[in-house]
CSV table of C-alpha atoms and ligand atoms in Angstrom, one decimal:
chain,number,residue,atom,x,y,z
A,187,UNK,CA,0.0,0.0,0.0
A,188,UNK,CA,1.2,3.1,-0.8
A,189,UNK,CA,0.0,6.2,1.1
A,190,UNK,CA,1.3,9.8,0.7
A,191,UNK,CA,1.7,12.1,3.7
A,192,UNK,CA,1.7,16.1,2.9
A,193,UNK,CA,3.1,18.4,5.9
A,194,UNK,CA,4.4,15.1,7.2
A,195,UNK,CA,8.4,16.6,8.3
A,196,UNK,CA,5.3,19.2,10.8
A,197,UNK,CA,4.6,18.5,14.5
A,198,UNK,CA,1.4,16.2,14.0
A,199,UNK,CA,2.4,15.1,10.6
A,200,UNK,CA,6.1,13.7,11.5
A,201,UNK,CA,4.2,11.8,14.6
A,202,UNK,CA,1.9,10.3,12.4
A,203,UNK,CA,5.0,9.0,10.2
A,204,UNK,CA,6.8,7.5,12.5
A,205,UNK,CA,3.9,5.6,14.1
A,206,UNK,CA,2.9,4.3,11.0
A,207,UNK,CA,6.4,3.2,10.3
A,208,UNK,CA,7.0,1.5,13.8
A,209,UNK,CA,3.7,-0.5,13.5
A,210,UNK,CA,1.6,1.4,15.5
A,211,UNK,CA,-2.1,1.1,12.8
A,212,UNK,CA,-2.3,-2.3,11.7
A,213,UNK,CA,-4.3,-1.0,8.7
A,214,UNK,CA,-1.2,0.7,7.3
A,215,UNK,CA,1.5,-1.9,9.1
A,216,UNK,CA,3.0,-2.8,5.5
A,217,UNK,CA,2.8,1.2,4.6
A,218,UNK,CA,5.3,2.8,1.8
A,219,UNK,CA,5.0,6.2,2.9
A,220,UNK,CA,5.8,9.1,0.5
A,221,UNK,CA,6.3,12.3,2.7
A,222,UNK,CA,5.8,15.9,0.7
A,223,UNK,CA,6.9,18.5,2.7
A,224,UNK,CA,8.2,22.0,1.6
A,225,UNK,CA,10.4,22.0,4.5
A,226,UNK,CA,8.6,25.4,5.7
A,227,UNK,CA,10.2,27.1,9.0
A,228,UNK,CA,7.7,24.5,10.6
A,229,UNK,CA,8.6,21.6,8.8
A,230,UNK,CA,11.7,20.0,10.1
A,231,UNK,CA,13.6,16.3,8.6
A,232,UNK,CA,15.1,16.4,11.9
A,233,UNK,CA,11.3,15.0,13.2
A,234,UNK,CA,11.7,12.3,11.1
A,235,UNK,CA,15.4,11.2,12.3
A,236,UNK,CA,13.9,8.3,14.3
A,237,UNK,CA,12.8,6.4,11.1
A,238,UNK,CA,15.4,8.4,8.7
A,239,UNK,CA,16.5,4.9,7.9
A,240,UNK,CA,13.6,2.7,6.9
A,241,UNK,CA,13.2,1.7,3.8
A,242,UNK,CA,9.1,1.9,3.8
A,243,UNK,CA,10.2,5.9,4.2
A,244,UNK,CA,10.7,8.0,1.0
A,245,UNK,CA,11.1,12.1,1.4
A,246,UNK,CA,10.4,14.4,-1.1
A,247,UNK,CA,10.8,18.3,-0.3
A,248,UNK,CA,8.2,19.9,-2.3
A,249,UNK,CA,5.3,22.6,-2.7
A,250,UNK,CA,2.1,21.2,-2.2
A,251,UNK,CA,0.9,24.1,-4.6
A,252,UNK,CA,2.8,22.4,-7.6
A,253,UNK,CA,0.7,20.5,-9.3
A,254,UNK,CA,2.6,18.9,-11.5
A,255,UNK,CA,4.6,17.2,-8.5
A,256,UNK,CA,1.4,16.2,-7.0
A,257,UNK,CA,0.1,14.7,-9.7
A,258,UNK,CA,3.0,12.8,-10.2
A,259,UNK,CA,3.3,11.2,-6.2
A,260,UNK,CA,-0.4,10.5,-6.2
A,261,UNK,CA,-0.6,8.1,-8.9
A,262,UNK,CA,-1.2,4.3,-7.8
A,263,UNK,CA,-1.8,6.0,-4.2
A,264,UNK,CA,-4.2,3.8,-2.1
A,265,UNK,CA,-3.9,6.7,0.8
A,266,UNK,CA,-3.6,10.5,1.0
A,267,UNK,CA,-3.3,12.1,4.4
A,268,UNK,CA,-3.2,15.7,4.4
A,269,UNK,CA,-1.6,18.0,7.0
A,270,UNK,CA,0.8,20.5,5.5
A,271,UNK,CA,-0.9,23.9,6.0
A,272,UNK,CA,0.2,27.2,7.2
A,273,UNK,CA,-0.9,26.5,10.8
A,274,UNK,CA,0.1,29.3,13.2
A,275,UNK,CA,-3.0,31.7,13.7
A,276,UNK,CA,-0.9,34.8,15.2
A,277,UNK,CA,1.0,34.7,12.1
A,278,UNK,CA,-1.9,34.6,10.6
A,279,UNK,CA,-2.8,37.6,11.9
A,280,UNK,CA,0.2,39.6,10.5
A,281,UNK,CA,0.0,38.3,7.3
A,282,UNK,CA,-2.6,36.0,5.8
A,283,UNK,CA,-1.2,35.4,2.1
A,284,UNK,CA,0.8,32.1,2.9
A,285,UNK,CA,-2.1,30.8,4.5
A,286,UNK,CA,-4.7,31.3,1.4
A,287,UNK,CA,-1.7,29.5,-0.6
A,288,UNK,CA,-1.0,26.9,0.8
A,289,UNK,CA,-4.2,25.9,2.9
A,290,UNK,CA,-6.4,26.8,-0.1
A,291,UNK,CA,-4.9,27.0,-3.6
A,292,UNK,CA,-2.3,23.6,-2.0
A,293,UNK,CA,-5.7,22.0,-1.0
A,294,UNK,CA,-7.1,22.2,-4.0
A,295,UNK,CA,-4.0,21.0,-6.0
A,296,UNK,CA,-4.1,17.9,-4.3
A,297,UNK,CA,-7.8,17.3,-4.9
A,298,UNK,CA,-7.7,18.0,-8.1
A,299,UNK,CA,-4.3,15.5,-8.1
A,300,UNK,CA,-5.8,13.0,-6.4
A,301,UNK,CA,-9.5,13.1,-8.3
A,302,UNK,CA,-7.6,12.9,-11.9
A,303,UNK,CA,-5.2,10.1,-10.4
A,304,UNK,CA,-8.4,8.1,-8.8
A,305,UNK,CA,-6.3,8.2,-4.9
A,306,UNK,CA,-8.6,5.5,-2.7
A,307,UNK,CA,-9.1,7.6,0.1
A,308,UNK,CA,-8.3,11.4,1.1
A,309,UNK,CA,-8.0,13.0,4.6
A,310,UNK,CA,-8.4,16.4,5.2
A,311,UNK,CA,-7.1,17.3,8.1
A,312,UNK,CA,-8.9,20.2,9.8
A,313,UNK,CA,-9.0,21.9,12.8
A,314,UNK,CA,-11.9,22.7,15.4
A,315,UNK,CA,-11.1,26.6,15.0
A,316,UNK,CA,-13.3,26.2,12.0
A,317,UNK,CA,-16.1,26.3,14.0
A,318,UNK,CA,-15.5,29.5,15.6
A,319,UNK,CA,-16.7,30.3,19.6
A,320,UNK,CA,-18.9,28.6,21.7
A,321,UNK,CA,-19.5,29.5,25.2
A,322,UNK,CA,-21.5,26.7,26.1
A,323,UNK,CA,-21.8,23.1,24.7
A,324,UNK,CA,-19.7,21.2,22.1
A,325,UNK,CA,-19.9,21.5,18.4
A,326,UNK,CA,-21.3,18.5,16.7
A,327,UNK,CA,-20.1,17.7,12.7
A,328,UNK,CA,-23.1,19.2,11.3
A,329,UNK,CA,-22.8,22.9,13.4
A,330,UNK,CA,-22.0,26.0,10.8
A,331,UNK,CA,-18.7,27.1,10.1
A,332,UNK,CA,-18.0,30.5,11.0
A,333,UNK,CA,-13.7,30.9,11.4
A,334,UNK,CA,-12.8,33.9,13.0
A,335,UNK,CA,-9.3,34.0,12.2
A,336,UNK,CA,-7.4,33.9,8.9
A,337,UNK,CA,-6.1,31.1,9.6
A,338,UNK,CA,-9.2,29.1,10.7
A,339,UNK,CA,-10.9,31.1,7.8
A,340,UNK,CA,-8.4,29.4,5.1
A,341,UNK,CA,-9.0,26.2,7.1
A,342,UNK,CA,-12.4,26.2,6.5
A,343,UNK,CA,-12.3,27.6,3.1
A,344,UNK,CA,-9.8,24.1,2.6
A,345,UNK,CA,-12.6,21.7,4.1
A,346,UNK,CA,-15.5,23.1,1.7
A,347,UNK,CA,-13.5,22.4,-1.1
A,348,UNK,CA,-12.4,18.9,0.3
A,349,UNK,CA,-16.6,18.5,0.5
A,350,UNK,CA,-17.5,19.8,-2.9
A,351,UNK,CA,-14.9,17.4,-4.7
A,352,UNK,CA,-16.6,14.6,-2.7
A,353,UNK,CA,-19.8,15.4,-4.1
A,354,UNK,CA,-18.6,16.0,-7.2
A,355,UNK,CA,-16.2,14.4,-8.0
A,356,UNK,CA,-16.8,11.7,-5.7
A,357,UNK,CA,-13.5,11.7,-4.1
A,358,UNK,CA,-13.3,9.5,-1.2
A,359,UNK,CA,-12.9,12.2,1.1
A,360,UNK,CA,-12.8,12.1,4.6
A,361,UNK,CA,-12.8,15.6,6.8
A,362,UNK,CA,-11.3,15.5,10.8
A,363,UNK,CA,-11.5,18.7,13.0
A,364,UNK,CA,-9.2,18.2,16.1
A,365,UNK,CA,-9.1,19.9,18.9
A,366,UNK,CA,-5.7,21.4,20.0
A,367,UNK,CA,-2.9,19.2,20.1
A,368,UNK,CA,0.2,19.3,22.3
A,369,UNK,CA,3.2,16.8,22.5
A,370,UNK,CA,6.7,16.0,21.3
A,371,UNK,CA,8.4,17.9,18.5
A,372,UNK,CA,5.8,20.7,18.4
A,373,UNK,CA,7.3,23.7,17.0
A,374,UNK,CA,8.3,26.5,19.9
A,375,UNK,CA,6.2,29.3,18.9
A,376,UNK,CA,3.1,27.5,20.5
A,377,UNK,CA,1.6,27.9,23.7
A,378,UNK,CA,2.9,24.6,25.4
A,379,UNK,CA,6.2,24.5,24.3
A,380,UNK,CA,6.7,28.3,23.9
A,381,UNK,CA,5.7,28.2,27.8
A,382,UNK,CA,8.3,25.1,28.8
A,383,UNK,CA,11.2,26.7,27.0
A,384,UNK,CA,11.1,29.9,28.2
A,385,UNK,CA,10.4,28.9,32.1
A,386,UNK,CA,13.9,26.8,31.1
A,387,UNK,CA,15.2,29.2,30.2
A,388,UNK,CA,14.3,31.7,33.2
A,389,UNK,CA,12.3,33.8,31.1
A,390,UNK,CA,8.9,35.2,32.1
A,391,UNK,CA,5.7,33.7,30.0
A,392,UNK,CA,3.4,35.8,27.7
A,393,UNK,CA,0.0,35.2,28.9
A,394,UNK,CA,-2.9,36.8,26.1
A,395,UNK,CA,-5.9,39.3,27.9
A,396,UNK,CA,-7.4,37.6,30.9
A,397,UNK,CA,-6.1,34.2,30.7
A,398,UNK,CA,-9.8,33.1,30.5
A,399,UNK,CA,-9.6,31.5,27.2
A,400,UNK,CA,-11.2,27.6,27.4
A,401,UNK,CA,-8.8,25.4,25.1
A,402,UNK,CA,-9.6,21.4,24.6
A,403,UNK,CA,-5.9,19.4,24.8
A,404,UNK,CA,-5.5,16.5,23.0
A,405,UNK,CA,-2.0,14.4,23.0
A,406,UNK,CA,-0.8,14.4,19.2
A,407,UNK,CA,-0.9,10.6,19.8
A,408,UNK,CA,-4.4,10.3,20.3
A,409,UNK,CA,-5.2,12.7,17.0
A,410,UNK,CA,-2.9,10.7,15.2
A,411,UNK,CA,-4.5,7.5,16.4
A,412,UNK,CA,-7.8,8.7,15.6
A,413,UNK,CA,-6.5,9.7,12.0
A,414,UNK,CA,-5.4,6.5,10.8
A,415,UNK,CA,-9.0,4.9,12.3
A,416,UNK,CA,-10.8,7.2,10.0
A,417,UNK,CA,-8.4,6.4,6.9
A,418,UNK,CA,-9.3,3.1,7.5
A,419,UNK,CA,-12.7,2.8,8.4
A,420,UNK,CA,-14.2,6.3,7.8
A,421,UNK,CA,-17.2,6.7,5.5
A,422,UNK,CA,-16.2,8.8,2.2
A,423,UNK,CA,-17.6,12.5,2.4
A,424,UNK,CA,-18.0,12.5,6.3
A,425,UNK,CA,-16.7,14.7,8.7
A,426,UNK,CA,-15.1,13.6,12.3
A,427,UNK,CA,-14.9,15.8,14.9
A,428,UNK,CA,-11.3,14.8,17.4
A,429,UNK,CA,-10.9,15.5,20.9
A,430,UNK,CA,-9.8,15.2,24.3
A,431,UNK,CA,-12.3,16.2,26.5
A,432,UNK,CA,-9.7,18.0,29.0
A,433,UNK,CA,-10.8,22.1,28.7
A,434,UNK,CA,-8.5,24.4,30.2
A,435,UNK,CA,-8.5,28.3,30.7
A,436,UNK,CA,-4.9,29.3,29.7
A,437,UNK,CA,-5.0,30.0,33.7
A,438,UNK,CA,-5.2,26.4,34.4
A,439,UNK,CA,-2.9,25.3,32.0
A,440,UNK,CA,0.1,27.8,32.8
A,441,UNK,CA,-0.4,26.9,36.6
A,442,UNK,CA,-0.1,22.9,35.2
A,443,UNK,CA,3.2,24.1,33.6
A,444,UNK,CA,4.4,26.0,36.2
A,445,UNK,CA,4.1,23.1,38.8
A,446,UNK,CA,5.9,20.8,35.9
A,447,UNK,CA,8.9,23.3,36.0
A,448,UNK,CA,8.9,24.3,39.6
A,449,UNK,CA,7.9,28.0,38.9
A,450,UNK,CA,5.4,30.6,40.2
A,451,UNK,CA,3.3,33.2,38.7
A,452,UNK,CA,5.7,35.1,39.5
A,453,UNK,CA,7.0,33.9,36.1
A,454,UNK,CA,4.4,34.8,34.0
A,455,UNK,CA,3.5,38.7,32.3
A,456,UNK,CA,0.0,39.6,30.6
A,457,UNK,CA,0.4,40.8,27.5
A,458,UNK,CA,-2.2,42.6,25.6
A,459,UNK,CA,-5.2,40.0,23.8
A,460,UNK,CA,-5.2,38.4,20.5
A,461,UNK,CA,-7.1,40.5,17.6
A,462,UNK,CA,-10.2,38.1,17.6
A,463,UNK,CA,-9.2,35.8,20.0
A,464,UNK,CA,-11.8,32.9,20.5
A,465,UNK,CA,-13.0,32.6,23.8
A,466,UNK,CA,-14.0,28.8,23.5
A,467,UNK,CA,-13.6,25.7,21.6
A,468,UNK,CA,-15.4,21.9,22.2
A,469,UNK,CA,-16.0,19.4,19.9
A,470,UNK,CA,-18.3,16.5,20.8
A,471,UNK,CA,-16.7,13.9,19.9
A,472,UNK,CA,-19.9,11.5,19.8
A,473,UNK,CA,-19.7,10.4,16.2
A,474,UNK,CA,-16.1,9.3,16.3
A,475,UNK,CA,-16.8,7.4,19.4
A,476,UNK,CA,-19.5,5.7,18.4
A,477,UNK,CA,-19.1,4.6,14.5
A,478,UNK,CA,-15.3,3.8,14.4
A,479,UNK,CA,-14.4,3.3,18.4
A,480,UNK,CA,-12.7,6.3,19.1
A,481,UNK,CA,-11.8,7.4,22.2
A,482,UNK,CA,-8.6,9.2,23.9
A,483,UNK,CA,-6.3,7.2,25.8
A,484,UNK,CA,-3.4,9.6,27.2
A,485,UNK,CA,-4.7,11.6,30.2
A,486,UNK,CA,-4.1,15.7,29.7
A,487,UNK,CA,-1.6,14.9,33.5
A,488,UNK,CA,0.4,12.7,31.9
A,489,UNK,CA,0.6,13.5,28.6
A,490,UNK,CA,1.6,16.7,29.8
A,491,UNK,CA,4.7,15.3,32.2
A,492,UNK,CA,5.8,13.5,29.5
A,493,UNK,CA,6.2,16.8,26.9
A,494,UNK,CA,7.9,18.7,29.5
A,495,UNK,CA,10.4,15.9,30.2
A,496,UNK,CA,10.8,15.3,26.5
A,497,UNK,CA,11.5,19.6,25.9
A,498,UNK,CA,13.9,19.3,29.1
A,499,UNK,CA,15.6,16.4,27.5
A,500,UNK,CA,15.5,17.8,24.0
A,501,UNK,CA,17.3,21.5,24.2
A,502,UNK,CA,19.5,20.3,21.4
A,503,UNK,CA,16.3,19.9,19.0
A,504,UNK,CA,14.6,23.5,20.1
A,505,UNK,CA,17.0,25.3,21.3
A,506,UNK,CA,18.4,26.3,17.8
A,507,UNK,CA,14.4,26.8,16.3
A,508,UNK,CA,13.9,29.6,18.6
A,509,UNK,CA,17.2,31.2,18.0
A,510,UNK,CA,16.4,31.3,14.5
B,164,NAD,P1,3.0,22.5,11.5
B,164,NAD,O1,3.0,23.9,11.3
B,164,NAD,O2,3.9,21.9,12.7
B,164,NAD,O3,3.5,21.6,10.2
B,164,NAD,C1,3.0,22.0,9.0
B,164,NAD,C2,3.9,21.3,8.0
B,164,NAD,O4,3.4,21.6,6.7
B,164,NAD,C3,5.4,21.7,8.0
B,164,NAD,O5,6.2,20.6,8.0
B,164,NAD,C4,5.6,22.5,6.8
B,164,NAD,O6,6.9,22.5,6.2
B,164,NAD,C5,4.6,21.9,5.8
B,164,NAD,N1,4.1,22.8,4.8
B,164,NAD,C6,3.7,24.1,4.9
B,164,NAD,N2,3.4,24.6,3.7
B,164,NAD,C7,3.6,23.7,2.8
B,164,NAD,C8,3.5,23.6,1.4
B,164,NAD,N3,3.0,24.6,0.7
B,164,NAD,N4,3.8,22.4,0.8
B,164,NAD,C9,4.2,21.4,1.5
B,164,NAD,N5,4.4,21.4,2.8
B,164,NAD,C10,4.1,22.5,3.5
B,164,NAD,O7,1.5,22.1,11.8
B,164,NAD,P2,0.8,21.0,12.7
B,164,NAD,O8,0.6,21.6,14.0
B,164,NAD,O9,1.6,19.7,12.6
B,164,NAD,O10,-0.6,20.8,12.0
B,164,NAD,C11,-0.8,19.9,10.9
B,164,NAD,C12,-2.2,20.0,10.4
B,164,NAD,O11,-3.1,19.7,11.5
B,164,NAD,C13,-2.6,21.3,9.9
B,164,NAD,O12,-3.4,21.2,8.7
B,164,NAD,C14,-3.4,22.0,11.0
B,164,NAD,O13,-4.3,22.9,10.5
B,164,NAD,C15,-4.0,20.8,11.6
B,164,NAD,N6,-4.4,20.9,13.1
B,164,NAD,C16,-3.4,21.3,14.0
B,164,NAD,C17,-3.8,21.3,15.3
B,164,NAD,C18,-2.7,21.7,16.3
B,164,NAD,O14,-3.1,21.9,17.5
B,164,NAD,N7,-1.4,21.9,16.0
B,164,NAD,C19,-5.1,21.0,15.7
B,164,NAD,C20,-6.0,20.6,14.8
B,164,NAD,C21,-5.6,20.6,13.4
């Protein structure tokens, strides 16, 4: 089986590689995996080092917005799973062209690639920021999109085109929208990592308006997980919502980090809010649950232990990205 993985040298992306290449989804245990990355400031081969060496593994730096490279990797392709995106929403903010590119016109390169070349299955994966705000409830599949940011705005604009070449094209298309993910080899301008590297390195934390804003954490192993159970058993044109039920404010989470580090609020300095910022996101996670099996298995304490160790343990890998 050969399945090609876009943004796949990302945070999520390069997880999802090297647990499909150490066995971790039976449905793709005999995987060759094509990688297309464009090797972005995000995107780093150094994510994949840990299966550099297999043979099932074959990189190719490239622009998901070339469409004659697309077309060419996703002939005889049983598999496309689709990460690479512009994916940071503050840069977003100060500049929103790369993020039309690539999440938009690259999306729709690879449709139109994979349509023409007759790919067995496509997944889009989205975000929950498509959905906007909610202050109470969860967002089910079927609630309206209504992105607030640039980036969740080219997110969205990414899954209706994903939809429309399912209908009609009839692309075996299958849409996730995760919840916020934290873990290993997630790039340092993020919340959870920013936060951990700076408390290492005695520096205070930025914390945006009141600190009040409600985030849903999910371990990139658990999104990953629930990836590869919708490339294999998700129904063409469907949408699945991915969480992991632990909702923080930013409050809660920095005083989870600072007990990790051994730090005080002392540490931390309120910086002025986000242009837009959303005050909420939940995704009910029903559908997922209850058509494929889906459900989280890393608790938010220990998942989180575990990243902080792995940043302490891992200067070497960061400490050069935030230099940069
Ligand atoms: P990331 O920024 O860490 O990685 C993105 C990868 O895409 C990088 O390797 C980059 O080099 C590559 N890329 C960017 N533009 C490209 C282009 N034009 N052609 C080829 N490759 C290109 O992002 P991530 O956090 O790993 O997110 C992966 C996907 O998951 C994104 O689509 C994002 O919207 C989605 N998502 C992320 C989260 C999260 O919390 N990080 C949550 C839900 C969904």
């Amino acid at each position: 089986m050969r399945i090609v993985v876009t943004g796949g040298a990302g945070f999520i992306g390069s997880h999802f590689v090297r647990r499909t290449l150490t066995g971790a989804y039976p449905a793709l245990a005999d995987a060759q995996v094509v990688v297309v990355d464009k090797l972005t400031y995000a995107g780093n081969e150094a994510n994949l080092a840990e299966v550099a060496d297999n043979p099932r593994l074959h990189f190719v730096r490239g622009d998901i917005c070339d469409g004659e490279l697309v077309g060419e990797l996703l002939r005889d392709t049983e598999l496309v799973v689709h990460f690479a995106a512009e994916s940071h929403v503050d840069r977003s903010i100060s500049g929103a062209e790369e993020f039309v590119r690539t999440n938009v016109l690259g999306t729709h390169t690879l449709l139109n690639a994979a349509a023409n070349a007759g790919a067995g299955k496509f997944v889009h994966v989205s975000t929950d920021e498509v959905y906007g705000s909610i202050d109470k409830g969860s967002w089910t599949e079927d609630r309206p999109l209504e992105p607030n940011s640039p980036y969740s705005a080219s997110k969205a604009s990414s899954d209706l085109l994903a939809r429309a070449f399912h209908r009609t094209h009839g692309l075996p298309v299958c849409v996730t929208r995760c919840s916020n993910n934290y873990g290993p080899y997630q790039y340092p301008e993020k919340v959870i990592p920013l936060f951990i590297t700076h408390l290492m390195d005695g520096k205070r934390v930025p914390l945006y308006g009141d600190g009040g804003n409600i985030r849903d954490w999910l371990h990139v192993d658990d999104h990953c997980r629930g990836i590869a159970l919708v490339a294999e058993k998700g129904e063409p044109g469907e949408v699945y919502n991915i969480g992991g039920g632990t909702e923080l404010t930013n409050l809660e989470l920095t005083q989870r980090i600072f007990e990790l580090l051994g730090s005080d609020w002392s540490m931390a300095e309120s910086v002025p809010d986000r242009k837009g910022h959303d005050r909420r996101y939940s995704v009910d996670i029903t559908k997922i649950s209850r058509q494929l099996g889906y459900r989280p298995e890393i608790s938010f304490d220990d998942g989180l232990a575990e990243t902080a160790k792995w940043y302490m343990e891992r200067r070497d890998w960061w400490e050069p990205l935030k230099k940069r």
